[in-house]
Short mmCIF file of C-alpha atoms and ligand atoms in Angstrom, two decimals:
data_model
loop_
_atom_site.label_atom_id
_atom_site.label_comp_id
_atom_site.label_asym_id
_atom_site.label_seq_id
_atom_site.Cartn_x
_atom_site.Cartn_y
_atom_site.Cartn_z
CA MET A 1 20.08 -29.00 -172.61
CA GLU A 2 16.99 -30.58 -174.23
CA LYS A 3 13.61 -29.47 -173.13
CA ILE A 4 11.07 -31.92 -173.35
CA LEU A 5 7.10 -31.88 -173.01
CA VAL A 6 5.26 -35.35 -171.87
CA THR A 7 1.06 -34.36 -172.11
CA GLY A 8 -0.25 -37.58 -170.64
CA GLY A 9 2.52 -38.24 -168.26
CA ALA A 10 0.58 -39.54 -165.53
CA GLY A 11 -0.82 -42.69 -167.22
CA PHE A 12 0.21 -46.03 -168.01
CA ILE A 13 2.93 -45.75 -170.78
CA GLY A 14 3.42 -41.99 -170.15
CA SER A 15 5.22 -43.09 -166.91
CA ASN A 16 6.90 -45.68 -168.48
CA PHE A 17 8.35 -43.33 -171.05
CA ILE A 18 9.97 -40.74 -168.51
CA ARG A 19 11.28 -43.22 -166.04
CA LEU A 20 12.98 -44.40 -169.54
CA LEU A 21 14.25 -41.24 -170.27
CA LEU A 22 15.34 -40.02 -166.58
CA ARG A 23 17.38 -43.36 -167.02
CA ARG A 24 19.24 -42.96 -170.15
CA ARG A 25 19.84 -39.30 -170.89
CA ARG A 26 21.96 -36.55 -168.96
CA LYS A 27 20.87 -32.99 -170.00
CA MET A 28 17.30 -32.68 -170.54
CA HIS A 29 14.34 -31.39 -168.28
CA ILE A 30 11.09 -33.22 -168.47
CA THR A 31 7.79 -31.41 -168.02
CA VAL A 32 4.73 -33.59 -167.77
CA LEU A 33 1.37 -32.14 -168.72
CA ASP A 34 -1.72 -34.20 -167.24
CA LYS A 35 -5.10 -33.29 -166.49
CA LEU A 36 -5.04 -35.95 -164.20
CA THR A 37 -8.44 -37.92 -165.16
CA TYR A 38 -9.51 -40.85 -163.87
CA ALA A 39 -6.97 -42.89 -165.48
CA GLY A 40 -3.85 -40.09 -164.35
CA ASN A 41 -2.43 -41.38 -161.29
CA PHE A 42 0.01 -38.89 -159.37
CA GLU A 43 1.45 -42.23 -157.06
CA ASN A 44 2.50 -42.99 -160.81
CA LEU A 45 5.23 -39.98 -160.81
CA ALA A 46 5.66 -39.20 -156.84
CA ASP A 47 9.10 -40.38 -156.26
CA LEU A 48 10.28 -38.21 -159.09
CA MET A 49 8.19 -34.56 -157.88
CA ASP A 50 11.97 -33.89 -156.07
CA ARG A 51 14.10 -33.83 -159.01
CA THR A 52 15.64 -30.75 -160.35
CA ASP A 53 15.14 -32.31 -163.85
CA PHE A 54 11.45 -32.89 -164.31
CA THR A 55 8.14 -30.63 -163.26
CA PHE A 56 4.47 -31.69 -163.29
CA ILE A 57 2.01 -29.57 -163.83
CA LYS A 58 -1.97 -30.69 -163.60
CA GLY A 59 -3.56 -29.18 -166.36
CA ASP A 60 -5.59 -29.91 -169.74
CA ILE A 61 -4.19 -29.83 -173.19
CA CYS A 62 -6.90 -28.55 -174.10
CA ASN A 63 -6.68 -25.03 -172.08
CA THR A 64 -4.69 -22.73 -174.75
CA ARG A 65 -3.75 -20.38 -172.51
CA LEU A 66 -1.56 -22.54 -170.14
CA LEU A 67 -0.27 -24.33 -173.67
CA ASP A 68 0.88 -20.53 -174.22
CA THR A 69 2.75 -20.46 -171.24
CA LEU A 70 4.15 -24.12 -171.69
CA LEU A 71 5.70 -24.62 -175.18
CA PRO A 72 7.86 -21.77 -175.87
CA GLY A 73 11.27 -22.76 -175.52
CA MET A 74 10.69 -27.09 -176.09
CA ASP A 75 12.46 -28.99 -178.02
CA ILE A 76 9.99 -31.78 -178.41
CA ILE A 77 6.56 -32.49 -177.52
CA TYR A 78 5.52 -36.59 -177.16
CA ASN A 79 1.41 -35.75 -176.93
CA PHE A 80 -0.05 -38.93 -174.95
CA ALA A 81 -2.44 -37.75 -173.62
CA ALA A 82 -5.61 -39.34 -174.33
CA GLU A 83 -8.84 -40.95 -173.31
CA THR A 84 -7.67 -44.53 -174.49
CA HIS A 85 -10.51 -47.30 -173.14
CA VAL A 86 -13.02 -48.94 -175.95
CA ASP A 87 -15.72 -49.84 -173.60
CA ARG A 88 -15.68 -46.22 -171.63
CA SER A 89 -15.86 -44.58 -175.01
CA ILE A 90 -18.68 -47.16 -176.06
CA LEU A 91 -20.94 -45.96 -173.07
CA GLU A 92 -19.99 -41.82 -173.60
CA ALA A 93 -17.84 -41.03 -176.48
CA GLY A 94 -18.17 -37.04 -175.73
CA SER A 95 -15.14 -36.72 -173.65
CA PHE A 96 -12.70 -38.28 -176.53
CA VAL A 97 -13.58 -36.43 -178.72
CA LYS A 98 -12.97 -33.47 -176.95
CA THR A 99 -9.42 -34.50 -175.81
CA ASP A 100 -8.01 -36.70 -178.35
CA VAL A 101 -9.40 -34.36 -181.25
CA VAL A 102 -9.90 -31.13 -180.04
CA GLY A 103 -7.03 -31.33 -177.33
CA THR A 104 -4.75 -32.84 -180.09
CA TYR A 105 -5.66 -30.02 -182.44
CA ALA A 106 -5.03 -26.98 -180.11
CA LEU A 107 -1.32 -28.86 -178.66
CA LEU A 108 -0.64 -29.07 -182.73
CA GLN A 109 -1.81 -24.94 -183.19
CA ARG A 110 0.48 -24.04 -180.23
CA ALA A 111 3.22 -26.13 -181.56
CA LEU A 112 3.00 -24.35 -184.28
CA LYS A 113 2.87 -20.78 -183.35
CA HIS A 114 5.73 -21.44 -180.39
CA ARG A 115 7.90 -23.07 -183.97
CA ILE A 116 8.58 -26.35 -181.54
CA PRO A 117 11.19 -28.42 -183.34
CA ARG A 118 9.66 -31.92 -183.14
CA PHE A 119 6.22 -32.92 -182.48
CA VAL A 120 5.51 -37.01 -181.59
CA GLN A 121 1.80 -37.55 -181.83
CA ILE A 122 1.46 -41.01 -180.18
CA SER A 123 -1.36 -42.89 -182.10
CA THR A 124 -2.61 -46.18 -182.12
CA ASP A 125 -2.82 -49.30 -184.15
CA GLU A 126 -6.76 -49.35 -183.87
CA VAL A 127 -7.15 -46.89 -186.26
CA TYR A 128 -6.90 -49.33 -188.98
CA GLY A 129 -9.72 -51.30 -188.04
CA SER A 130 -9.75 -55.02 -188.14
CA ILE A 131 -7.51 -57.29 -190.16
CA LEU A 132 -7.97 -61.08 -190.46
CA LYS A 133 -5.20 -62.32 -192.28
CA GLY A 134 -2.07 -60.76 -192.47
CA LYS A 135 -0.62 -57.28 -191.30
CA PHE A 136 -0.92 -53.55 -191.33
CA ARG A 137 1.79 -51.32 -192.83
CA GLU A 138 1.78 -47.64 -192.44
CA VAL A 139 0.12 -46.70 -196.08
CA ASP A 140 -3.01 -48.78 -194.98
CA PRO A 141 -6.77 -46.17 -195.23
CA LEU A 142 -7.55 -45.75 -191.82
CA GLN A 143 -10.93 -47.58 -190.93
CA PRO A 144 -11.61 -46.73 -187.13
CA ASN A 145 -14.67 -49.10 -185.82
CA SER A 146 -14.62 -47.51 -181.66
CA PRO A 147 -15.74 -43.88 -181.16
CA TYR A 148 -11.95 -44.01 -179.25
CA SER A 149 -10.00 -45.34 -182.54
CA ALA A 150 -12.08 -42.72 -184.35
CA SER A 151 -10.96 -39.67 -181.74
CA LYS A 152 -7.31 -40.87 -182.12
CA SER A 153 -7.76 -41.48 -186.07
CA GLY A 154 -8.92 -37.49 -185.83
CA ALA A 155 -5.68 -36.32 -183.91
CA ASP A 156 -3.69 -38.60 -186.69
CA LEU A 157 -4.83 -37.08 -189.50
CA LEU A 158 -4.66 -33.43 -188.05
CA ALA A 159 -1.02 -34.00 -186.99
CA ARG A 160 -0.12 -35.57 -190.43
CA ALA A 161 -2.17 -32.16 -192.23
CA PHE A 162 -0.40 -29.95 -189.61
CA TYR A 163 2.88 -31.57 -191.22
CA LYS A 164 1.65 -31.39 -194.84
CA THR A 165 -0.24 -28.32 -194.67
CA TYR A 166 2.28 -25.67 -192.70
CA GLY A 167 5.55 -27.92 -192.24
CA LEU A 168 5.18 -28.40 -188.61
CA PRO A 169 7.47 -31.31 -187.26
CA VAL A 170 5.91 -33.84 -186.91
CA VAL A 171 6.51 -37.94 -186.58
CA ILE A 172 3.64 -40.76 -186.03
CA THR A 173 4.07 -43.52 -183.90
CA ARG A 174 1.01 -46.21 -184.11
CA SER A 175 1.60 -48.96 -181.43
CA SER A 176 -0.24 -52.48 -180.97
CA ASN A 177 -1.34 -53.34 -177.28
CA ASN A 178 0.64 -52.83 -174.08
CA TYR A 179 1.19 -54.53 -171.05
CA GLY A 180 3.06 -53.95 -168.35
CA PRO A 181 3.61 -52.03 -165.04
CA TYR A 182 1.56 -49.36 -164.16
CA GLN A 183 -1.53 -50.30 -166.41
CA HIS A 184 -4.98 -49.32 -165.44
CA PRO A 185 -6.97 -51.97 -164.03
CA GLU A 186 -9.47 -51.52 -166.22
CA LYS A 187 -7.75 -52.75 -169.15
CA PHE A 188 -7.97 -56.57 -170.37
CA ILE A 189 -4.24 -57.70 -168.56
CA PRO A 190 -4.13 -56.19 -165.51
CA LEU A 191 -7.49 -56.33 -164.97
CA PHE A 192 -7.17 -60.64 -165.17
CA ILE A 193 -4.39 -60.29 -163.16
CA THR A 194 -6.03 -58.62 -160.29
CA ASN A 195 -9.52 -60.49 -160.22
CA ALA A 196 -7.44 -63.81 -160.28
CA ILE A 197 -5.62 -62.25 -157.68
CA GLU A 198 -8.66 -61.32 -155.45
CA GLY A 199 -10.73 -64.53 -156.76
CA LYS A 200 -13.18 -62.62 -158.78
CA PRO A 201 -14.84 -63.50 -162.40
CA LEU A 202 -12.44 -62.81 -165.38
CA PRO A 203 -14.68 -61.84 -167.71
CA LEU A 204 -14.47 -62.26 -171.24
CA TYR A 205 -15.61 -60.56 -174.27
CA GLY A 206 -17.96 -62.87 -176.50
CA ASP A 207 -15.68 -66.51 -177.87
CA GLY A 208 -12.58 -65.02 -176.02
CA MET A 209 -10.98 -65.31 -179.60
CA ASN A 210 -10.48 -61.86 -180.51
CA VAL A 211 -6.40 -61.44 -180.97
CA ARG A 212 -4.17 -57.86 -180.50
CA ASP A 213 -0.29 -57.59 -180.93
CA TRP A 214 0.66 -57.79 -177.45
CA ILE A 215 4.11 -55.10 -176.64
CA TYR A 216 5.95 -54.89 -173.46
CA VAL A 217 5.49 -51.39 -172.42
CA GLU A 218 8.72 -51.02 -172.41
CA ASP A 219 10.04 -51.97 -175.30
CA ASN A 220 6.87 -49.74 -176.79
CA CYS A 221 8.61 -46.43 -174.92
CA ARG A 222 12.10 -47.35 -176.77
CA ALA A 223 10.61 -47.28 -179.95
CA ILE A 224 9.08 -44.01 -179.45
CA GLU A 225 12.26 -42.25 -178.14
CA LEU A 226 13.77 -43.84 -180.95
CA VAL A 227 10.95 -42.35 -183.74
CA GLY A 228 11.69 -39.00 -181.78
CA ARG A 229 14.91 -38.66 -182.15
CA LYS A 230 15.05 -40.91 -185.63
CA GLY A 231 12.38 -41.09 -187.47
CA LYS A 232 11.43 -38.83 -190.35
CA LEU A 233 9.45 -35.85 -190.68
CA GLY A 234 5.83 -36.44 -191.42
CA GLU A 235 6.51 -40.34 -191.10
CA VAL A 236 4.28 -42.90 -189.70
CA TYR A 237 5.80 -45.80 -187.64
CA ASN A 238 3.99 -48.83 -186.50
CA ILE A 239 5.19 -50.19 -183.37
CA GLY A 240 4.42 -53.78 -182.40
CA GLY A 241 5.80 -57.05 -180.21
CA GLY A 242 4.33 -59.84 -182.78
CA ASP A 243 3.13 -61.48 -179.65
CA GLU A 244 -0.46 -62.32 -181.35
CA MET A 245 -2.41 -64.62 -179.10
CA PRO A 246 -6.21 -65.02 -178.51
CA ASN A 247 -7.69 -63.64 -175.51
CA ILE A 248 -8.48 -66.48 -173.66
CA VAL A 249 -4.64 -68.09 -174.63
CA ILE A 250 -3.69 -65.23 -172.43
CA ALA A 251 -6.32 -65.34 -169.54
CA LYS A 252 -5.15 -69.12 -168.62
CA LYS A 253 -1.48 -68.16 -168.53
CA ILE A 254 -3.04 -65.25 -166.09
CA ILE A 255 -4.62 -68.16 -164.15
CA GLU A 256 -1.54 -70.29 -163.93
CA LEU A 257 1.25 -67.70 -162.80
CA VAL A 258 -1.49 -66.11 -160.23
CA GLY A 259 -2.34 -69.68 -159.53
CA ALA A 260 -5.91 -69.40 -159.82
CA SER A 261 -8.59 -71.59 -160.73
CA GLU A 262 -10.02 -71.81 -164.69
CA ASP A 263 -13.51 -71.80 -163.06
CA LEU A 264 -13.12 -67.87 -162.21
CA LEU A 265 -13.33 -67.74 -166.42
CA THR A 266 -16.55 -66.62 -167.72
CA LEU A 267 -17.14 -66.10 -171.16
CA ILE A 268 -20.12 -62.46 -171.23
CA SER A 269 -21.40 -61.14 -173.86
CA ASP A 270 -19.60 -59.22 -176.63
CA ARG A 271 -18.05 -55.63 -176.56
CA PRO A 272 -19.99 -53.82 -179.35
CA GLY A 273 -18.20 -53.25 -182.69
CA HIS A 274 -15.14 -55.19 -181.22
CA ASP A 275 -12.41 -56.00 -183.76
CA ARG A 276 -11.60 -59.40 -183.90
CA ARG A 277 -7.91 -59.20 -184.92
CA TYR A 278 -4.71 -56.52 -184.46
CA ALA A 279 -1.47 -57.16 -186.18
CA LEU A 280 1.59 -55.00 -187.45
CA ASN A 281 3.87 -55.01 -189.87
CA ILE A 282 7.20 -53.01 -188.14
CA ARG A 283 9.06 -53.44 -191.60
CA LYS A 284 10.49 -49.61 -190.78
CA LEU A 285 10.56 -49.30 -187.43
CA LYS A 286 13.46 -52.40 -187.41
CA ARG A 287 14.97 -50.51 -190.21
CA LEU A 288 15.48 -47.60 -187.95
CA GLY A 289 17.66 -49.86 -185.74
CA TRP A 290 14.52 -51.06 -183.00
CA LYS A 291 14.39 -54.86 -182.17
CA LYS A 292 12.41 -56.24 -179.24
CA ARG A 293 13.68 -56.88 -175.86
CA TRP A 294 10.86 -58.99 -174.27
CA SER A 295 9.15 -62.18 -175.02
CA PHE A 296 5.41 -62.03 -173.99
CA ASP A 297 5.85 -65.14 -171.56
CA GLU A 298 8.73 -63.08 -169.70
CA GLY A 299 6.52 -59.56 -169.65
CA LEU A 300 3.89 -61.31 -168.61
CA LYS A 301 5.60 -63.14 -165.87
CA ARG A 302 7.14 -59.39 -165.07
CA THR A 303 4.20 -58.14 -165.31
CA VAL A 304 1.66 -60.70 -162.80
CA TRP A 305 4.78 -59.64 -160.09
CA TRP A 306 4.31 -56.14 -160.94
CA TYR A 307 1.14 -56.07 -159.35
CA ARG A 308 1.17 -59.08 -156.93
CA ARG A 309 4.27 -56.31 -155.25
CA ASN A 310 2.26 -53.55 -155.50
CA GLU A 311 -1.22 -54.28 -154.43
CA THR A 312 -1.71 -51.47 -152.74
CA TRP A 313 -1.89 -48.92 -156.13
CA TRP A 314 -4.47 -51.23 -157.82
CA ARG A 315 -6.81 -51.85 -154.80
CA ALA A 316 -6.87 -47.93 -154.72
CA ILE A 317 -8.07 -47.97 -158.05
CA LYS A 318 -10.71 -50.87 -158.08
CA GLU A 319 -11.68 -49.45 -154.69
CA GLY A 320 -12.27 -46.09 -155.63
CA THR A 321 -14.76 -44.99 -158.47
CA PHE A 322 -14.05 -47.72 -160.77
CA LYS A 323 -16.45 -49.77 -158.73
CA ARG A 324 -19.50 -48.00 -160.20
CA TYR A 325 -17.70 -48.43 -163.94
CA TYR A 326 -17.26 -52.14 -162.67
CA ARG A 327 -20.80 -52.43 -161.77
CA LYS A 328 -22.36 -50.84 -164.97
CA LEU A 329 -19.96 -52.51 -167.70
CA TYR A 330 -19.56 -56.14 -166.00
CA HIS A 331 -22.15 -56.96 -163.46
CA GLN A 332 -25.43 -58.09 -165.30
CA ARG A 333 -23.34 -59.56 -168.02
CA ILE A 334 -21.90 -61.81 -165.40
CA ARG A 335 -24.94 -62.88 -163.99
CA ASP A 336 -26.70 -63.57 -167.57
CA ALA A 337 -23.64 -65.45 -168.22
CA ARG A 338 -24.24 -67.77 -165.37
CA ARG A 339 -27.17 -67.81 -165.79
CA GLY A 340 -26.64 -69.34 -169.61
CA LYS A 341 -27.51 -66.22 -171.17
CA GLY A 342 -24.61 -64.58 -172.71
CA LYS A 343 -24.69 -64.08 -176.12
CA HIS A 344 -21.90 -66.06 -177.64
P1 NAD B 401 -4.02 -44.05 -169.81
O1 NAD B 401 -5.46 -43.91 -170.21
O2 NAD B 401 -3.09 -44.34 -168.78
O3 NAD B 401 -3.63 -42.23 -170.05
C1 NAD B 401 -3.93 -41.32 -170.46
C2 NAD B 401 -2.68 -39.94 -169.36
O4 NAD B 401 -3.73 -39.02 -169.83
C3 NAD B 401 -3.97 -39.99 -168.00
O5 NAD B 401 -2.59 -39.60 -167.37
C4 NAD B 401 -4.60 -38.86 -168.10
O6 NAD B 401 -4.81 -38.08 -167.19
C5 NAD B 401 -3.75 -38.03 -169.46
N1 NAD B 401 -4.93 -36.92 -169.98
C6 NAD B 401 -6.32 -37.49 -170.02
N2 NAD B 401 -7.25 -36.60 -170.78
C7 NAD B 401 -6.00 -35.48 -170.37
C8 NAD B 401 -6.35 -33.82 -171.21
N3 NAD B 401 -7.25 -33.53 -171.85
N4 NAD B 401 -4.95 -32.89 -170.56
C9 NAD B 401 -3.81 -33.67 -170.14
N5 NAD B 401 -3.77 -35.16 -169.91
C10 NAD B 401 -5.17 -35.68 -170.02
O7 NAD B 401 -3.37 -44.15 -171.51
P2 NAD B 401 -2.21 -45.03 -172.02
O8 NAD B 401 -2.70 -46.43 -171.89
O9 NAD B 401 -0.78 -44.40 -171.24
O10 NAD B 401 -1.89 -44.55 -173.82
C11 NAD B 401 -1.69 -43.57 -173.55
C12 NAD B 401 -1.27 -43.27 -175.17
O11 NAD B 401 -0.86 -43.93 -175.98
C13 NAD B 401 -2.65 -42.67 -176.09
O12 NAD B 401 -2.59 -42.13 -176.38
C14 NAD B 401 -3.40 -44.34 -176.39
O13 NAD B 401 -4.16 -43.80 -177.03
C15 NAD B 401 -2.02 -44.52 -176.98
N6 NAD B 401 -1.76 -46.08 -177.42
C16 NAD B 401 -2.14 -46.84 -176.33
C17 NAD B 401 -1.91 -47.84 -175.97
C18 NAD B 401 -1.83 -49.26 -174.96
O14 NAD B 401 -2.20 -50.42 -175.32
N7 NAD B 401 -2.39 -49.13 -173.94
C19 NAD B 401 -1.83 -48.46 -177.68
C20 NAD B 401 -1.18 -47.51 -178.56
C21 NAD B 401 -1.76 -46.42 -178.23
O1 DAU B 402 -4.48 -51.26 -179.85
C1 DAU B 402 -3.91 -50.79 -178.92
C2 DAU B 402 -4.75 -50.23 -178.02
O2 DAU B 402 -4.89 -51.22 -177.46
C3 DAU B 402 -4.80 -49.14 -177.42
O3 DAU B 402 -5.21 -47.55 -178.44
C4 DAU B 402 -5.98 -48.32 -176.56
O4 DAU B 402 -5.76 -47.67 -175.31
C5 DAU B 402 -6.46 -49.76 -175.78
O5 DAU B 402 -7.05 -49.72 -173.85
C6 DAU B 402 -6.05 -51.49 -176.02
O6 DAU B 402 -7.60 -51.50 -176.62
P1 DAU B 402 -8.63 -52.71 -176.53
O7 DAU B 402 -9.46 -52.33 -177.06
O8 DAU B 402 -7.28 -53.94 -177.89
O9 DAU B 402 -7.53 -53.19 -175.10
P2 DAU B 402 -8.08 -53.76 -173.54
O10 DAU B 402 -7.43 -54.18 -172.94
O11 DAU B 402 -9.52 -52.86 -173.49
O12 DAU B 402 -8.74 -54.90 -174.62
C7 DAU B 402 -7.94 -55.87 -174.60
C8 DAU B 402 -8.60 -57.78 -175.86
O13 DAU B 402 -9.39 -58.10 -174.00
C9 DAU B 402 -10.19 -57.26 -176.31
O14 DAU B 402 -10.01 -57.90 -177.43
C10 DAU B 402 -11.23 -57.36 -175.78
C11 DAU B 402 -10.87 -58.49 -174.50
N1 DAU B 402 -11.44 -58.06 -173.43
C12 DAU B 402 -11.22 -56.61 -172.96
C13 DAU B 402 -11.81 -56.48 -171.18
C14 DAU B 402 -11.69 -54.85 -170.71
C15 DAU B 402 -11.88 -58.79 -172.43
O15 DAU B 402 -12.29 -59.79 -172.75
N2 DAU B 402 -12.76 -58.42 -171.42
C16 DAU B 402 -12.24 -57.43 -170.48
O16 DAU B 402 -13.09 -56.72 -169.37
#
């Protein structure tokens, strides 16, 4: 029986990944290690708690003593655990350095000690920085621009170093922007869907023309599973859906799907250091046999449907400590924009 450790499994991609594994494989046991930060949500996994092939542990990847009890006998570790929101990293970077860099180091070191046969580091396309034309390849230099992407770059490079220096069997995935069920409403697409449902302003940064390469979360999870199984040790794999479009185009699609008014669109002052465009070359992933299943329009439709059906889930988040964060990040900027003072 394969023993799998998924860190950060109570978050957005981690919880989708666990569901994918449970749908697919028979003889395995999944242990989730998650600190349940503001972004981790027990509800994302609540229906799995009675399963005999699943164990949930609340804990920190920085806790090496805990790692020493959990790691022995594991066949594979997927390290999803991270602080993940760029805007929060701009407000406060310390927790990003702690979890993303120091936490990943602790996990790599303990994986080496316990001779774990495979370690999948979940990195991000943001490590490359911004690209105006063309697409990033795995061999391109890392030029991160936010405290989040700098911390993820530290983790990514430590994973590489543990392979090169100590021979730890590592593979690294760098995926583009995910969207889909269970994504925290601090992120662009779920924030805009839920604000549109609530009739609240949709706060677009800058001129709304920044571009991301979007991938439906299930397509990313299939790619991660494939790279975990077939990826060459020491290698990096880009994962992208290739659905590139300016944020304002997505905002308008959401407005149409929700049936809200375009008057909600509000251009507010920009995110500092805002990367203009991300785009990935995914030839290497395709050579492993991966194919995208979800078009952006289908994926977005399904996502809007999910948020409509799961209002209790996101309202509980939005009505909790998120309110304070939202007030701090958005209220003044939205007021300024309404008075015509937005810097764009
Ligand atoms: P998320 O914020 O939804 O979830 C992160 C999870 O990690 C949460 O459950 C949180 O409680 C947990 N966590 C945080 N600190 C921890 C710690 N010290 N110890 C244990 N658990 C901890 O994030 P996500 O969007 O699901 O992203 C998952 C991974 O994928 C991250 O590594 C992220 O950098 C990477 N990634 C995300 C995207 C995206 O578009 N969301 C794209 C590329 C890469
Ligand atoms: O590219 C992969 C990365 O994608 C992941 O590594 C990160 O964990 C994930 O958060 C995401 O980072 P982004 O900064 O690209 O995602 P975010 O949802 O924050 O923003 C997407 C775009 O939308 C970006 O250009 C900023 C813009 N935006 C975002 C928010 C929250 C707005 O215009 N308004 C908003 O309120």
